[in-house]
PDB file of C-alpha atoms in Angstrom:
ATOM      1  CA  UNK K   1     -51.829 -18.123  16.901  1.00 50.00           C
ATOM      2  CA  UNK K   2     -48.764 -17.166  18.929  1.00 56.00           C
ATOM      3  CA  UNK K   3     -46.620 -19.587  16.930  1.00 51.00           C
ATOM      4  CA  UNK K   4     -47.795 -17.998  13.668  1.00 41.00           C
ATOM      5  CA  UNK K   5     -47.040 -14.487  14.962  1.00 47.00           C
ATOM      6  CA  UNK K   6     -43.587 -15.555  16.122  1.00 40.00           C
ATOM      7  CA  UNK K   7     -42.914 -17.188  12.752  1.00 44.00           C
ATOM      8  CA  UNK K   8     -43.946 -14.009  10.910  1.00 38.00           C
ATOM      9  CA  UNK K   9     -41.628 -11.926  13.091  1.00 39.00           C
ATOM     10  CA  UNK K  10     -38.711 -14.278  12.393  1.00 44.00           C
ATOM     11  CA  UNK K  11     -39.388 -14.339   8.645  1.00 41.00           C
ATOM     12  CA  UNK K  12     -39.696 -10.552   8.576  1.00 47.00           C
ATOM     13  CA  UNK K  13     -36.421 -10.196  10.441  1.00 48.00           C
ATOM     14  CA  UNK K  14     -34.618 -12.509   8.048  1.00 42.00           C
ATOM     15  CA  UNK K  15     -35.966 -10.604   5.049  1.00 43.00           C
ATOM     16  CA  UNK K  16     -34.846  -7.281   6.472  1.00 44.00           C
ATOM     17  CA  UNK K  17     -31.382  -8.693   7.195  1.00 44.00           C
ATOM     18  CA  UNK K  18     -30.986  -9.899   3.623  1.00 45.00           C
ATOM     19  CA  UNK K  19     -32.098  -6.473   2.351  1.00 44.00           C
ATOM     20  CA  UNK K  20     -29.340  -4.856   4.448  1.00 50.00           C
ATOM     21  CA  UNK K  21     -26.673  -7.107   2.965  1.00 57.00           C
ATOM     22  CA  UNK K  22     -23.539  -5.139   2.161  1.00 66.00           C
ATOM     23  CA  UNK K  23     -22.858  -4.227  -1.428  1.00 78.00           C
ATOM     24  CA  UNK K  24     -19.792  -5.961  -2.843  1.00 79.00           C
ATOM     25  CA  UNK K  25     -16.635  -3.879  -2.836  1.00 94.00           C
ATOM     26  CA  UNK K  26     -15.123  -2.858  -6.169  1.00 96.00           C
ATOM     27  CA  UNK K  27     -11.365  -3.255  -6.599  1.00 95.00           C
ATOM     28  CA  UNK K  28      -9.360  -1.902  -9.531  1.00 95.00           C
ATOM     29  CA  UNK K  29      -5.738  -2.672 -10.140  1.00 95.00           C
ATOM     30  CA  UNK K  30      -2.915  -4.616 -11.728  1.00 94.00           C
ATOM     31  CA  UNK K  31      -3.657  -8.272 -12.462  1.00 95.00           C
ATOM     32  CA  UNK K  32      -0.792 -10.733 -13.034  1.00 94.00           C
ATOM     33  CA  UNK K  33      -1.113 -14.421 -13.791  1.00 94.00           C
ATOM     34  CA  UNK K  34       1.591 -17.012 -14.354  1.00 91.00           C
ATOM     35  CA  UNK K  35       3.338 -20.094 -13.057  1.00 88.00           C
ATOM     36  CA  UNK K  36       2.916 -19.988  -9.262  1.00 86.00           C
ATOM     37  CA  UNK K  37       1.785 -16.342  -9.451  1.00 89.00           C
ATOM     38  CA  UNK K  38      -1.725 -14.996  -8.918  1.00 91.00           C
ATOM     39  CA  UNK K  39      -1.164 -11.405  -8.022  1.00 92.00           C
ATOM     40  CA  UNK K  40      -3.606  -8.529  -7.816  1.00 93.00           C
ATOM     41  CA  UNK K  41      -2.292  -5.107  -6.879  1.00 91.00           C
ATOM     42  CA  UNK K  42      -5.148  -2.713  -6.078  1.00 91.00           C
ATOM     43  CA  UNK K  43      -4.470   0.840  -7.242  1.00 92.00           C
ATOM     44  CA  UNK K  44      -2.462   2.599  -4.521  1.00 88.00           C
ATOM     45  CA  UNK K  45      -1.883  -0.537  -2.434  1.00 86.00           C
ATOM     46  CA  UNK K  46       0.504  -3.460  -2.149  1.00 82.00           C
ATOM     47  CA  UNK K  47       0.093  -6.833  -3.816  1.00 84.00           C
ATOM     48  CA  UNK K  48      -2.332  -9.480  -2.609  1.00 89.00           C
ATOM     49  CA  UNK K  49      -2.936 -13.026  -3.750  1.00 90.00           C
ATOM     50  CA  UNK K  50      -6.146 -13.478  -5.705  1.00 92.00           C
ATOM     51  CA  UNK K  51      -8.391 -16.464  -5.861  1.00 92.00           C
ATOM     52  CA  UNK K  52     -11.570 -17.185  -7.797  1.00 91.00           C
ATOM     53  CA  UNK K  53     -13.603 -20.003  -9.236  1.00 91.00           C
ATOM     54  CA  UNK K  54     -12.413 -20.913 -12.730  1.00 90.00           C
ATOM     55  CA  UNK K  55     -15.821 -19.928 -14.108  1.00 93.00           C
ATOM     56  CA  UNK K  56     -15.483 -16.403 -12.681  1.00 94.00           C
ATOM     57  CA  UNK K  57     -12.136 -15.730 -14.387  1.00 94.00           C
ATOM     58  CA  UNK K  58     -12.323 -17.989 -17.459  1.00 94.00           C
ATOM     59  CA  UNK K  59     -12.868 -15.168 -19.993  1.00 95.00           C
ATOM     60  CA  UNK K  60     -10.331 -12.945 -18.227  1.00 95.00           C
ATOM     61  CA  UNK K  61      -7.620 -15.630 -18.283  1.00 95.00           C
ATOM     62  CA  UNK K  62      -8.330 -16.357 -21.942  1.00 96.00           C
ATOM     63  CA  UNK K  63      -7.897 -12.634 -22.724  1.00 96.00           C
ATOM     64  CA  UNK K  64      -4.764 -12.424 -20.566  1.00 96.00           C
ATOM     65  CA  UNK K  65      -3.072 -15.444 -22.111  1.00 94.00           C
ATOM     66  CA  UNK K  66      -3.876 -14.386 -25.680  1.00 96.00           C
ATOM     67  CA  UNK K  67      -2.854 -10.707 -25.330  1.00 95.00           C
ATOM     68  CA  UNK K  68       0.187 -10.470 -23.072  1.00 95.00           C
ATOM     69  CA  UNK K  69       3.555 -10.187 -24.763  1.00 94.00           C
ATOM     70  CA  UNK K  70       5.823 -10.787 -21.750  1.00 94.00           C
ATOM     71  CA  UNK K  71       5.626 -13.300 -18.902  1.00 92.00           C
ATOM     72  CA  UNK K  72       3.957 -11.886 -15.759  1.00 93.00           C
ATOM     73  CA  UNK K  73       2.788  -8.777 -17.602  1.00 94.00           C
ATOM     74  CA  UNK K  74       0.288  -6.697 -15.632  1.00 94.00           C
ATOM     75  CA  UNK K  75      -3.092  -5.808 -17.096  1.00 96.00           C
ATOM     76  CA  UNK K  76      -5.822  -3.640 -15.588  1.00 97.00           C
ATOM     77  CA  UNK K  77      -8.799  -5.361 -13.979  1.00 97.00           C
ATOM     78  CA  UNK K  78     -11.862  -4.093 -12.139  1.00 97.00           C
ATOM     79  CA  UNK K  79     -13.778  -6.632 -10.069  1.00 96.00           C
ATOM     80  CA  UNK K  80     -16.274  -7.132  -7.307  1.00 96.00           C
ATOM     81  CA  UNK K  81     -14.227  -8.822  -4.628  1.00 95.00           C
ATOM     82  CA  UNK K  82     -13.790  -9.491  -0.943  1.00 93.00           C
ATOM     83  CA  UNK K  83     -10.563  -9.026   0.977  1.00 90.00           C
ATOM     84  CA  UNK K  84      -9.792 -12.079   3.131  1.00 91.00           C
ATOM     85  CA  UNK K  85      -7.103 -12.757   5.743  1.00 91.00           C
ATOM     86  CA  UNK K  86      -3.702 -14.020   4.685  1.00 89.00           C
ATOM     87  CA  UNK K  87      -3.433 -17.660   3.693  1.00 89.00           C
ATOM     88  CA  UNK K  88      -1.410 -20.073   5.787  1.00 90.00           C
ATOM     89  CA  UNK K  89      -0.390 -22.432   2.997  1.00 87.00           C
ATOM     90  CA  UNK K  90       0.843 -22.581  -0.575  1.00 86.00           C
ATOM     91  CA  UNK K  91       2.224 -19.676  -2.554  1.00 86.00           C
ATOM     92  CA  UNK K  92      -0.498 -17.406  -1.193  1.00 87.00           C
ATOM     93  CA  UNK K  93       1.148 -17.413   2.239  1.00 87.00           C
ATOM     94  CA  UNK K  94       3.788 -15.027   0.875  1.00 86.00           C
ATOM     95  CA  UNK K  95       1.152 -12.308   0.520  1.00 88.00           C
ATOM     96  CA  UNK K  96      -0.431 -10.130   3.244  1.00 88.00           C
ATOM     97  CA  UNK K  97      -3.996 -10.991   2.206  1.00 89.00           C
ATOM     98  CA  UNK K  98      -6.170 -12.872  -0.263  1.00 91.00           C
ATOM     99  CA  UNK K  99      -8.589 -11.124  -2.593  1.00 92.00           C
ATOM    100  CA  UNK K 100     -11.509 -13.349  -3.609  1.00 93.00           C
ATOM    101  CA  UNK K 101     -12.666 -12.245  -7.058  1.00 94.00           C
ATOM    102  CA  UNK K 102     -16.425 -12.715  -7.256  1.00 95.00           C
ATOM    103  CA  UNK K 103     -17.289 -10.940 -10.511  1.00 96.00           C
ATOM    104  CA  UNK K 104     -15.044  -9.429 -13.182  1.00 96.00           C
ATOM    105  CA  UNK K 105     -16.444  -6.058 -14.294  1.00 97.00           C
ATOM    106  CA  UNK K 106     -13.803  -4.865 -16.763  1.00 96.00           C
ATOM    107  CA  UNK K 107     -10.314  -5.550 -18.054  1.00 96.00           C
ATOM    108  CA  UNK K 108      -7.887  -3.715 -20.295  1.00 96.00           C
ATOM    109  CA  UNK K 109      -4.478  -4.568 -21.662  1.00 95.00           C
ATOM    110  CA  UNK K 110      -2.937  -1.301 -20.462  1.00 92.00           C
ATOM    111  CA  UNK K 111      -3.023  -0.097 -16.879  1.00 92.00           C
ATOM    112  CA  UNK K 112      -4.203   3.537 -16.589  1.00 92.00           C
ATOM    113  CA  UNK K 113      -1.484   5.928 -15.369  1.00 90.00           C
ATOM    114  CA  UNK K 114      -3.607   6.969 -12.358  1.00 90.00           C
ATOM    115  CA  UNK K 115      -3.504   3.377 -11.005  1.00 90.00           C
ATOM    116  CA  UNK K 116      -0.291   3.621  -9.032  1.00 77.00           C
ATOM    117  CA  UNK K 117       1.323   0.748  -7.167  1.00 74.00           C
ATOM    118  CA  UNK K 118       2.598   1.010  -3.614  1.00 66.00           C
ATOM    119  CA  UNK K 119       5.859  -0.688  -2.681  1.00 59.00           C
ATOM    120  CA  UNK K 120       5.575  -4.144  -1.070  1.00 54.00           C
ATOM    121  CA  UNK K 121       4.903  -3.877   2.659  1.00 45.00           C
TER     122      UNK K 121
END
């Protein structure tokens, strides 16, 4: 009986922890894709390297590649994402952090004027 009670307490605790899981953070900003470039510049911040599973960004990259008129042209993207520490290898090591894109919420060809970019830090 004690084992069953202990098991119920543990299961209840795990369920309450999963219910308290943090909501994903929403990032909006400039999205740039090209040869050796994967840059996301959150509105009002400096550039970070982005990463995502191909499935997460497949539609976005198709839109980007079919609509841009200049290499490395910025478009506006809003995504659920998580900010990660800087990478220690590859092209991403030139950026102060990595932004893992988990879900693309919206994209537009033009960046709204209120989405300013900070100078590189």
